[in-house]
mmCIF file of C-alpha atoms and ligand atoms in Angstrom:
data_model
loop_
_atom_site.group_PDB
_atom_site.id
_atom_site.type_symbol
_atom_site.label_atom_id
_atom_site.label_comp_id
_atom_site.label_asym_id
_atom_site.label_seq_id
_atom_site.Cartn_x
_atom_site.Cartn_y
_atom_site.Cartn_z
ATOM 1 C CA MET A 1 -18.406 -28.597 5.530
ATOM 2 C CA GLN A 2 -16.456 -26.699 2.898
ATOM 3 C CA ASN A 3 -16.287 -27.895 -0.724
ATOM 4 C CA GLU A 4 -13.203 -29.913 -1.576
ATOM 5 C CA ILE A 5 -11.064 -28.622 -4.417
ATOM 6 C CA ALA A 6 -9.292 -31.182 -6.635
ATOM 7 C CA ILE A 7 -5.631 -31.755 -5.646
ATOM 8 C CA ASP A 8 -4.263 -30.700 -9.081
ATOM 9 C CA GLU A 9 -6.252 -27.426 -8.907
ATOM 10 C CA LEU A 10 -4.983 -26.761 -5.367
ATOM 11 C CA VAL A 11 -1.401 -27.424 -6.486
ATOM 12 C CA ALA A 12 -1.710 -25.170 -9.541
ATOM 13 C CA GLU A 13 -3.213 -22.216 -7.702
ATOM 14 C CA MET A 14 -0.969 -22.550 -4.634
ATOM 15 C CA SER A 15 2.175 -22.835 -6.739
ATOM 16 C CA GLN A 16 1.255 -19.843 -8.896
ATOM 17 C CA ARG A 17 0.459 -17.632 -5.894
ATOM 18 C CA ILE A 18 3.489 -18.812 -3.854
ATOM 19 C CA ALA A 19 5.715 -18.045 -6.854
ATOM 20 C CA ALA A 20 4.200 -14.541 -7.077
ATOM 21 C CA VAL A 21 4.609 -13.880 -3.326
ATOM 22 C CA THR A 22 8.201 -15.160 -3.072
ATOM 23 C CA THR A 23 9.331 -13.551 -6.317
ATOM 24 C CA ALA A 24 8.077 -10.216 -4.986
ATOM 25 C CA GLU A 25 10.206 -10.810 -1.848
ATOM 26 C CA THR A 26 13.394 -11.456 -3.865
ATOM 27 C CA GLU A 27 16.532 -10.065 -2.192
ATOM 28 C CA ASN A 28 20.047 -10.098 -3.681
ATOM 29 C CA ASN A 29 18.621 -11.937 -6.705
ATOM 30 C CA SER A 30 17.490 -14.871 -4.630
ATOM 31 C CA VAL A 31 13.876 -15.962 -4.180
ATOM 32 C CA PRO A 32 13.270 -16.905 -0.523
ATOM 33 C CA ARG A 33 11.315 -19.910 0.739
ATOM 34 C CA PHE A 34 7.583 -19.245 1.234
ATOM 35 C CA ASN A 35 7.804 -20.765 4.721
ATOM 36 C CA GLN A 36 10.773 -21.298 7.092
ATOM 37 C CA LEU A 37 12.595 -18.612 5.140
ATOM 38 C CA LYS A 38 15.645 -17.997 7.307
ATOM 39 C CA THR A 39 18.352 -20.643 7.431
ATOM 40 C CA VAL A 40 19.535 -20.444 11.062
ATOM 41 C CA ALA A 41 21.981 -23.323 10.571
ATOM 42 C CA TYR A 42 22.663 -26.103 8.094
ATOM 43 C CA VAL A 43 24.646 -28.860 9.797
ATOM 44 C CA ASN A 44 25.849 -32.430 9.395
ATOM 45 C CA ALA A 45 24.527 -35.020 11.797
ATOM 46 C CA GLU A 46 24.132 -38.737 12.230
ATOM 47 C CA PHE A 47 20.821 -40.568 12.569
ATOM 48 C CA ARG A 48 21.281 -43.836 14.475
ATOM 49 C CA VAL A 49 18.379 -46.265 14.420
ATOM 50 C CA HIS A 50 17.954 -48.029 17.795
ATOM 51 C CA ASP A 51 18.347 -51.756 18.162
ATOM 52 C CA ASP A 52 15.532 -52.168 20.751
ATOM 53 C CA ILE A 53 12.561 -50.900 18.726
ATOM 54 C CA PRO A 54 9.196 -52.659 19.316
ATOM 55 C CA GLU A 55 8.711 -55.268 16.574
ATOM 56 C CA ALA A 56 5.687 -53.531 14.976
ATOM 57 C CA LEU A 57 7.670 -50.306 14.525
ATOM 58 C CA LYS A 58 10.627 -52.016 12.767
ATOM 59 C CA GLN A 59 9.585 -50.733 9.344
ATOM 60 C CA GLY A 60 11.365 -48.965 6.481
ATOM 61 C CA ILE A 61 14.514 -47.228 7.719
ATOM 62 C CA PHE A 62 13.689 -48.380 11.267
ATOM 63 C CA SER A 63 13.872 -52.075 10.375
ATOM 64 C CA GLN A 64 17.642 -52.391 11.045
ATOM 65 C CA PRO A 65 19.938 -50.646 13.573
ATOM 66 C CA VAL A 66 21.757 -48.635 10.878
ATOM 67 C CA THR A 67 23.415 -45.217 11.219
ATOM 68 C CA TYR A 68 22.657 -42.772 8.393
ATOM 69 C CA PRO A 69 24.514 -39.552 7.607
ATOM 70 C CA ALA A 70 22.071 -36.614 7.765
ATOM 71 C CA LYS A 71 21.847 -32.943 6.863
ATOM 72 C CA LEU A 72 19.747 -30.805 9.196
ATOM 73 C CA ARG A 73 18.350 -27.353 8.400
ATOM 74 C CA PHE A 74 17.204 -25.243 11.370
ATOM 75 C CA ALA A 75 15.039 -22.320 10.292
ATOM 76 C CA ASN A 76 12.739 -19.466 11.334
ATOM 77 C CA ALA A 77 9.290 -19.537 9.698
ATOM 78 C CA THR A 78 8.905 -15.801 9.057
ATOM 79 C CA GLN A 79 11.491 -13.784 11.002
ATOM 80 C CA LYS A 80 14.959 -12.775 9.902
ATOM 81 C CA ASP A 81 15.670 -11.533 13.425
ATOM 82 C CA ASP A 82 16.156 -14.555 15.708
ATOM 83 C CA SER A 83 15.165 -12.572 18.804
ATOM 84 C CA GLU A 84 11.536 -12.280 17.559
ATOM 85 C CA LYS A 85 8.779 -14.781 18.408
ATOM 86 C CA ASP A 86 8.361 -17.337 15.616
ATOM 87 C CA ILE A 87 7.650 -20.954 14.695
ATOM 88 C CA ARG A 88 10.945 -22.817 14.112
ATOM 89 C CA GLY A 89 11.566 -25.465 11.486
ATOM 90 C CA LEU A 90 13.741 -28.588 11.498
ATOM 91 C CA SER A 91 14.185 -30.276 8.092
ATOM 92 C CA MET A 92 16.232 -33.462 7.894
ATOM 93 C CA GLN A 93 17.654 -35.343 4.938
ATOM 94 C CA LEU A 94 19.141 -38.789 5.524
ATOM 95 C CA SER A 95 21.404 -40.260 2.869
ATOM 96 C CA ASN A 96 22.701 -43.784 2.025
ATOM 97 C CA VAL A 97 19.171 -45.145 2.338
ATOM 98 C CA GLU A 98 18.962 -48.338 0.310
ATOM 99 C CA GLU A 99 15.300 -48.852 -0.670
ATOM 100 C CA ALA A 100 13.554 -46.978 -3.504
ATOM 101 C CA VAL A 101 12.054 -43.548 -2.836
ATOM 102 C CA LEU A 102 8.448 -42.622 -3.708
ATOM 103 C CA TRP A 103 9.586 -39.385 -5.340
ATOM 104 C CA GLY A 104 12.871 -37.535 -5.769
ATOM 105 C CA LYS A 105 16.451 -38.696 -5.532
ATOM 106 C CA ALA A 106 17.376 -42.317 -4.749
ATOM 107 C CA GLY A 107 19.150 -42.838 -1.436
ATOM 108 C CA LEU A 108 17.438 -39.988 0.442
ATOM 109 C CA GLN A 109 14.800 -39.917 3.189
ATOM 110 C CA ASP A 110 13.446 -36.512 4.258
ATOM 111 C CA PHE A 111 11.561 -35.474 7.385
ATOM 112 C CA VAL A 112 10.063 -31.967 7.585
ATOM 113 C CA LEU A 113 9.143 -30.851 11.117
ATOM 114 C CA ASN A 114 8.209 -27.691 12.939
ATOM 115 C CA SER A 115 8.017 -26.492 16.505
ATOM 116 C CA TYR A 116 4.275 -26.848 17.132
ATOM 117 C CA PRO A 117 2.267 -30.119 17.120
ATOM 118 C CA ALA A 118 -0.586 -28.799 14.957
ATOM 119 C CA LEU A 119 -0.878 -26.719 11.804
ATOM 120 C CA PHE A 120 -2.793 -23.415 11.923
ATOM 121 C CA VAL A 121 -5.224 -24.707 9.266
ATOM 122 C CA ALA A 122 -7.159 -27.957 9.031
ATOM 123 C CA THR A 123 -7.306 -28.527 5.259
ATOM 124 C CA PRO A 124 -5.474 -27.564 2.065
ATOM 125 C CA GLU A 125 -8.523 -25.468 1.121
ATOM 126 C CA ASP A 126 -7.953 -23.356 4.264
ATOM 127 C CA PHE A 127 -4.236 -23.207 3.463
ATOM 128 C CA LEU A 128 -5.122 -21.882 0.002
ATOM 129 C CA ALA A 129 -7.392 -19.253 1.580
ATOM 130 C CA PHE A 130 -4.421 -18.160 3.691
ATOM 131 C CA ILE A 131 -2.089 -18.032 0.677
ATOM 132 C CA ARG A 132 -4.644 -15.880 -1.248
ATOM 133 C CA ALA A 133 -4.874 -13.529 1.730
ATOM 134 C CA ARG A 134 -1.105 -13.333 2.092
ATOM 135 C CA GLN A 135 -0.762 -12.411 -1.572
ATOM 136 C CA GLN A 136 -3.436 -9.718 -1.216
ATOM 137 C CA GLY A 137 -1.683 -7.947 1.644
ATOM 138 C CA LYS A 138 -2.060 -7.026 5.335
ATOM 139 C CA PHE A 139 -5.770 -6.165 5.337
ATOM 140 C CA LYS A 140 -6.778 -9.501 3.786
ATOM 141 C CA MET A 141 -4.482 -11.317 6.218
ATOM 142 C CA LEU A 142 -6.247 -9.625 9.125
ATOM 143 C CA LEU A 143 -9.582 -10.577 7.582
ATOM 144 C CA PHE A 144 -8.402 -14.213 7.171
ATOM 145 C CA PHE A 145 -7.514 -14.465 10.865
ATOM 146 C CA ALA A 146 -10.669 -12.578 11.924
ATOM 147 C CA THR A 147 -12.728 -15.220 10.118
ATOM 148 C CA HIS A 148 -10.536 -18.184 11.193
ATOM 149 C CA LEU A 149 -10.298 -17.732 14.959
ATOM 150 C CA LYS A 150 -8.908 -21.250 15.635
ATOM 151 C CA SER A 151 -6.096 -20.461 13.167
ATOM 152 C CA LEU A 152 -5.406 -17.176 14.985
ATOM 153 C CA CYS A 153 -5.324 -19.008 18.319
ATOM 154 C CA THR A 154 -2.894 -21.664 16.997
ATOM 155 C CA VAL A 155 -0.589 -19.023 15.500
ATOM 156 C CA MET A 156 -0.539 -17.103 18.805
ATOM 157 C CA LYS A 157 0.291 -20.260 20.768
ATOM 158 C CA SER A 158 2.907 -21.551 18.342
ATOM 159 C CA ARG A 159 4.976 -18.367 17.887
ATOM 160 C CA LYS A 160 7.499 -18.282 20.728
ATOM 161 C CA HIS A 161 10.816 -16.779 21.751
ATOM 162 C CA CYS A 162 13.589 -19.329 21.638
ATOM 163 C CA LEU A 163 16.975 -19.573 23.385
ATOM 164 C CA SER A 164 18.285 -22.383 21.177
ATOM 165 C CA PRO A 165 16.819 -24.488 18.349
ATOM 166 C CA LEU A 166 18.725 -27.422 19.881
ATOM 167 C CA ASP A 167 16.559 -27.357 23.021
ATOM 168 C CA ILE A 168 13.016 -27.397 21.589
ATOM 169 C CA GLN A 169 10.746 -30.181 20.354
ATOM 170 C CA TYR A 170 9.637 -30.486 16.693
ATOM 171 C CA TRP A 171 6.661 -32.365 15.188
ATOM 172 C CA SER A 172 5.618 -33.482 11.698
ATOM 173 C CA THR A 173 2.087 -32.214 12.568
ATOM 174 C CA VAL A 174 0.658 -34.319 9.717
ATOM 175 C CA PRO A 175 0.620 -38.134 9.550
ATOM 176 C CA PHE A 176 2.625 -40.748 7.661
ATOM 177 C CA ARG A 177 2.238 -44.448 7.039
ATOM 178 C CA LEU A 178 4.549 -46.806 8.955
ATOM 179 C CA GLY A 179 5.200 -50.011 7.012
ATOM 180 C CA GLU A 180 4.139 -51.048 3.524
ATOM 181 C CA SER A 181 1.587 -53.584 4.688
ATOM 182 C CA GLY A 182 -0.891 -53.166 7.521
ATOM 183 C CA ASN A 183 -2.447 -49.932 8.572
ATOM 184 C CA GLN A 184 -0.104 -48.272 11.051
ATOM 185 C CA VAL A 185 -0.289 -44.478 10.915
ATOM 186 C CA VAL A 186 2.172 -42.235 12.801
ATOM 187 C CA LYS A 187 3.269 -38.673 13.394
ATOM 188 C CA TYR A 188 6.971 -37.937 13.935
ATOM 189 C CA SER A 189 8.764 -35.852 16.531
ATOM 190 C CA ALA A 190 12.341 -34.813 17.302
ATOM 191 C CA ILE A 191 12.745 -34.474 21.073
ATOM 192 C CA PRO A 192 15.824 -32.741 22.496
ATOM 193 C CA CYS A 193 18.073 -34.934 24.672
ATOM 194 C CA SER A 194 21.349 -32.988 24.999
ATOM 195 C CA ASP A 195 23.132 -32.896 28.356
ATOM 196 C CA TYR A 196 23.984 -29.259 27.719
ATOM 197 C CA LYS A 197 21.172 -26.659 27.750
ATOM 198 C CA THR A 198 21.311 -23.005 26.674
ATOM 199 C CA THR A 199 20.061 -21.016 29.664
ATOM 200 C CA GLN A 200 20.500 -17.449 28.458
ATOM 201 C CA VAL A 201 20.587 -15.476 25.228
ATOM 202 C CA VAL A 202 23.893 -15.972 23.397
ATOM 203 C CA ASP A 203 25.150 -12.927 21.432
ATOM 204 C CA ALA A 204 21.858 -11.001 21.557
ATOM 205 C CA GLY A 205 20.737 -9.885 18.125
ATOM 206 C CA GLY A 206 19.562 -11.005 14.719
ATOM 207 C CA ASN A 207 21.642 -14.195 14.571
ATOM 208 C CA GLN A 208 21.442 -15.220 18.226
ATOM 209 C CA LEU A 209 20.087 -18.687 17.473
ATOM 210 C CA ARG A 210 23.014 -19.480 15.194
ATOM 211 C CA ALA A 211 25.315 -18.225 17.985
ATOM 212 C CA ALA A 212 23.491 -20.424 20.518
ATOM 213 C CA ILE A 213 23.953 -23.533 18.335
ATOM 214 C CA LYS A 214 27.640 -22.703 17.879
ATOM 215 C CA ALA A 215 28.195 -22.157 21.635
ATOM 216 C CA HIS A 216 26.354 -25.415 22.459
ATOM 217 C CA LEU A 217 28.367 -27.503 19.985
ATOM 218 C CA GLN A 218 31.645 -26.010 21.209
ATOM 219 C CA GLN A 219 30.723 -27.225 24.721
ATOM 220 C CA SER A 220 29.225 -30.598 23.850
ATOM 221 C CA SER A 221 27.516 -32.504 21.049
ATOM 222 C CA ALA A 222 23.753 -32.051 20.608
ATOM 223 C CA CYS A 223 21.183 -34.824 20.720
ATOM 224 C CA PHE A 224 17.567 -35.384 19.645
ATOM 225 C CA HIS A 225 15.518 -38.532 19.958
ATOM 226 C CA PHE A 226 13.518 -39.196 16.826
ATOM 227 C CA ALA A 227 10.178 -40.697 17.834
ATOM 228 C CA VAL A 228 6.913 -41.947 16.338
ATOM 229 C CA GLN A 229 3.399 -41.579 17.755
ATOM 230 C CA LEU A 230 0.932 -44.300 16.683
ATOM 231 C CA GLN A 231 -2.614 -43.358 15.738
ATOM 232 C CA THR A 232 -4.637 -45.402 18.238
ATOM 233 C CA ASP A 233 -8.047 -43.788 17.628
ATOM 234 C CA PRO A 234 -8.984 -42.502 14.145
ATOM 235 C CA GLU A 235 -11.751 -40.258 15.615
ATOM 236 C CA SER A 236 -9.610 -38.210 17.991
ATOM 237 C CA MET A 237 -6.446 -38.614 15.881
ATOM 238 C CA PRO A 238 -7.723 -37.842 12.392
ATOM 239 C CA ILE A 239 -5.634 -38.002 9.200
ATOM 240 C CA GLU A 240 -7.546 -35.239 7.417
ATOM 241 C CA ASP A 241 -7.483 -32.463 10.021
ATOM 242 C CA ALA A 242 -3.972 -31.027 10.420
ATOM 243 C CA SER A 243 -5.126 -28.604 13.135
ATOM 244 C CA ILE A 244 -5.776 -31.348 15.684
ATOM 245 C CA ILE A 245 -3.047 -32.356 18.153
ATOM 246 C CA TRP A 246 -2.885 -36.097 18.766
ATOM 247 C CA ASP A 247 -2.952 -36.493 22.553
ATOM 248 C CA GLU A 248 0.487 -37.596 23.760
ATOM 249 C CA THR A 249 -0.995 -38.949 27.015
ATOM 250 C CA VAL A 250 -3.211 -41.327 25.017
ATOM 251 C CA SER A 251 -0.439 -42.354 22.588
ATOM 252 C CA PRO A 252 3.043 -41.285 23.715
ATOM 253 C CA PHE A 253 5.923 -40.810 21.284
ATOM 254 C CA VAL A 254 8.171 -43.883 21.131
ATOM 255 C CA PRO A 255 11.885 -43.164 20.427
ATOM 256 C CA VAL A 256 13.212 -45.119 17.415
ATOM 257 C CA ALA A 257 16.498 -43.284 16.621
ATOM 258 C CA THR A 258 18.993 -40.834 18.041
ATOM 259 C CA ILE A 259 20.242 -37.826 16.112
ATOM 260 C CA THR A 260 23.691 -36.572 17.099
ATOM 261 C CA ILE A 261 25.260 -33.290 15.987
ATOM 262 C CA GLU A 262 28.987 -32.934 16.670
ATOM 263 C CA ASN A 263 30.920 -29.672 16.752
ATOM 264 C CA GLN A 264 31.647 -28.402 13.241
ATOM 265 C CA ASP A 265 32.277 -25.242 11.271
ATOM 266 C CA PHE A 266 28.813 -24.268 10.006
ATOM 267 C CA ASP A 267 28.787 -20.526 10.686
ATOM 268 C CA ASN A 268 30.292 -19.531 7.344
ATOM 269 C CA PRO A 269 28.906 -18.187 4.055
ATOM 270 C CA GLU A 270 29.370 -21.451 2.163
ATOM 271 C CA SER A 271 27.438 -23.559 4.674
ATOM 272 C CA LEU A 272 24.634 -20.984 4.838
ATOM 273 C CA ALA A 273 24.481 -20.790 1.022
ATOM 274 C CA ASN A 274 24.183 -24.592 0.915
ATOM 275 C CA GLY A 275 21.323 -24.361 3.394
ATOM 276 C CA GLU A 276 19.606 -21.786 1.179
ATOM 277 C CA ARG A 277 20.051 -24.012 -1.889
ATOM 278 C CA SER A 278 18.919 -27.154 -0.079
ATOM 279 C CA SER A 279 15.442 -28.532 -0.564
ATOM 280 C CA PHE A 280 13.324 -31.029 1.317
ATOM 281 C CA ASN A 281 10.131 -32.822 0.352
ATOM 282 C CA PRO A 282 7.980 -35.062 2.547
ATOM 283 C CA TRP A 283 7.571 -37.350 -0.502
ATOM 284 C CA GLN A 284 11.316 -37.943 -0.791
ATOM 285 C CA CYS A 285 10.883 -41.045 1.325
ATOM 286 C CA LEU A 286 10.470 -44.813 1.291
ATOM 287 C CA ALA A 287 7.061 -46.344 0.571
ATOM 288 C CA ALA A 288 7.097 -47.563 4.199
ATOM 289 C CA HIS A 289 6.968 -43.885 5.268
ATOM 290 C CA ALA A 290 4.436 -42.605 2.688
ATOM 291 C CA PRO A 291 2.842 -39.239 3.490
ATOM 292 C CA LEU A 292 -0.905 -39.510 4.262
ATOM 293 C CA GLY A 293 -3.821 -37.147 3.826
ATOM 294 C CA ARG A 294 -4.750 -34.396 1.380
ATOM 295 C CA MET A 295 -2.535 -31.781 3.096
ATOM 296 C CA ASN A 296 0.467 -33.987 2.386
ATOM 297 C CA GLU A 297 -0.734 -34.791 -1.153
ATOM 298 C CA VAL A 298 -0.624 -31.117 -2.057
ATOM 299 C CA ARG A 299 2.872 -30.644 -0.626
ATOM 300 C CA GLN A 300 4.602 -32.982 -3.104
ATOM 301 C CA LEU A 301 4.397 -30.701 -6.132
ATOM 302 C CA VAL A 302 4.000 -27.376 -4.275
ATOM 303 C CA TYR A 303 7.409 -27.930 -2.570
ATOM 304 C CA ALA A 304 8.991 -29.231 -5.794
ATOM 305 C CA ASN A 305 7.772 -26.185 -7.753
ATOM 306 C CA ALA A 306 8.883 -23.771 -5.034
ATOM 307 C CA ALA A 307 12.348 -25.325 -4.773
ATOM 308 C CA ALA A 308 12.746 -25.325 -8.585
ATOM 309 C CA LEU A 309 11.880 -21.625 -8.725
ATOM 310 C CA ARG A 310 14.325 -20.782 -5.907
ATOM 311 C CA ASN A 311 17.154 -22.713 -7.452
ATOM 312 C CA ARG A 312 16.454 -21.592 -11.044
ATOM 313 C CA THR A 313 16.916 -17.957 -10.014
ATOM 314 C CA ARG A 314 20.095 -18.924 -8.168
ATOM 315 C CA SER A 315 21.653 -20.746 -11.118
ATOM 316 C CA ASN A 316 20.797 -17.812 -13.440
ATOM 317 C CA ASP A 317 22.771 -15.750 -10.967
ATOM 318 C CA ASN A 318 25.902 -17.732 -11.505
ATOM 319 C CA GLU A 319 25.773 -17.602 -15.290
HETATM 320 C C1 LIG B 401 -0.797 -27.585 2.075
HETATM 321 C C2 LIG B 401 0.079 -27.488 3.069
HETATM 322 C C3 LIG B 401 1.407 -26.812 2.942
HETATM 323 C C4 LIG B 401 1.881 -25.959 1.968
HETATM 324 C C5 LIG B 401 1.171 -25.454 0.742
HETATM 325 C C6 LIG B 401 3.248 -25.604 2.339
HETATM 326 C C7 LIG B 401 4.082 -24.785 1.631
HETATM 327 C C8 LIG B 401 5.462 -24.700 1.795
HETATM 328 C C9 LIG B 401 6.399 -24.147 0.851
HETATM 329 C C10 LIG B 401 6.049 -23.583 -0.500
HETATM 330 C C11 LIG B 401 7.633 -24.249 1.388
HETATM 331 C C12 LIG B 401 8.977 -23.825 0.764
HETATM 332 C C13 LIG B 401 9.550 -25.021 0.003
HETATM 333 C C14 LIG B 401 10.842 -24.665 -0.736
HETATM 334 O O1 LIG B 401 11.005 -23.554 -1.171
HETATM 335 O O2 LIG B 401 11.683 -25.596 -0.881
HETATM 336 C C15 LIG B 401 7.499 -24.869 2.680
HETATM 337 C C16 LIG B 401 8.518 -25.156 3.546
HETATM 338 C C17 LIG B 401 8.355 -25.748 4.764
HETATM 339 N N1 LIG B 401 7.158 -26.187 5.356
HETATM 340 FE FE1 LIG B 401 5.382 -26.236 4.433
HETATM 341 N N2 LIG B 401 3.551 -26.237 3.520
HETATM 342 C C18 LIG B 401 2.459 -26.966 3.915
HETATM 343 C C19 LIG B 401 2.338 -27.746 5.049
HETATM 344 C C20 LIG B 401 3.333 -27.880 6.001
HETATM 345 C C21 LIG B 401 3.213 -28.699 7.156
HETATM 346 C C22 LIG B 401 2.026 -29.578 7.552
HETATM 347 C C23 LIG B 401 4.375 -28.567 7.857
HETATM 348 C C24 LIG B 401 4.681 -29.254 9.151
HETATM 349 C C25 LIG B 401 5.837 -29.625 9.583
HETATM 350 C C26 LIG B 401 5.259 -27.664 7.104
HETATM 351 C C27 LIG B 401 6.545 -27.280 7.437
HETATM 352 C C28 LIG B 401 7.451 -26.720 6.572
HETATM 353 C C29 LIG B 401 8.873 -26.591 6.830
HETATM 354 C C30 LIG B 401 9.626 -27.027 8.099
HETATM 355 C C31 LIG B 401 9.447 -26.034 5.694
HETATM 356 C C32 LIG B 401 10.933 -25.740 5.417
HETATM 357 C C33 LIG B 401 11.472 -26.852 4.527
HETATM 358 C C34 LIG B 401 12.936 -26.573 4.173
HETATM 359 O O3 LIG B 401 13.756 -26.501 5.117
HETATM 360 O O4 LIG B 401 13.238 -26.486 2.981
HETATM 361 N N3 LIG B 401 4.586 -27.260 5.998
HETATM 362 N N4 LIG B 401 6.142 -25.131 2.939
#
């Protein structure tokens, strides 16, 4: 078992190295995100909480059948060219939420998901080892994966070609509390439910996923079910190992809300710039949805520091 590093030390070293890596990748005076760097689309949506949710799951924002306005950011993890294999991201920010947030701006509730149900590393210590390797260049990255074969295997399985970000499933991969009292623990997922499906590449090329979203919305609105998966066995569904998939046959995802995206004009420089400027944080949430585990603990300040750096360089730009 590896030695644990204190959370504040992890945050300090990760933030410093992420700042160095992303600053070195600056293009057109803007520092990119460390992960999910390409904004494929930044769209308005609505998040409608269902009125037939099982009693135990009626917690936090799911306690009443309310419809929240939402902003959704679809992204590629590492590739600027949409035709390449990659992990895709879906970040969501609900507004008009009434209860107090744990961190961040009042009225918001964020969910940060990506297109594979497990992370490529188990612990924040392993994530730090990856960040060190990434900063040190290609050879060290190869060495990292040569010495972390499960990570290599997860990365190979999770990077895929995609016809449309509206047709794939997304997962939180790490767990969250559900409810302020009691001990319910869940993972989240967004499961596509549109009638329309993209069946072939739309406008082949670097921005083909943006084109696919546009073509889909011009035909018909897009739909995802937002669902929660209860932890039913702490042994096989651990909180502290982000590399383990919680078996969906043992505990299936239960839909609690529907996300609808209507046709809109998002393929323009202003919308994409807003997507670049946007920021999400798993801690910008109600206490009833508190992030759990050390991996999530680290993310609070690492994300805040990364977003502050990105947006500081942008505002200097405009001066
Ligand atoms: C210790 C663990 C992690 C670290 C250090 C980390 C680091 C980061 C950083 C620095 C960013 C850029 C933030 C910004 O510039 O605003 C980011 C974004 C992101 N990460 Fe993580 N991450 C971690 C775990 C995870 C996990 C478990 C997921 C699973 C869903 C995830 C999914 C994402 C996504 C989807 C984004 C894009 C957010 C956006 O649209 O702004 N990350 N991550």
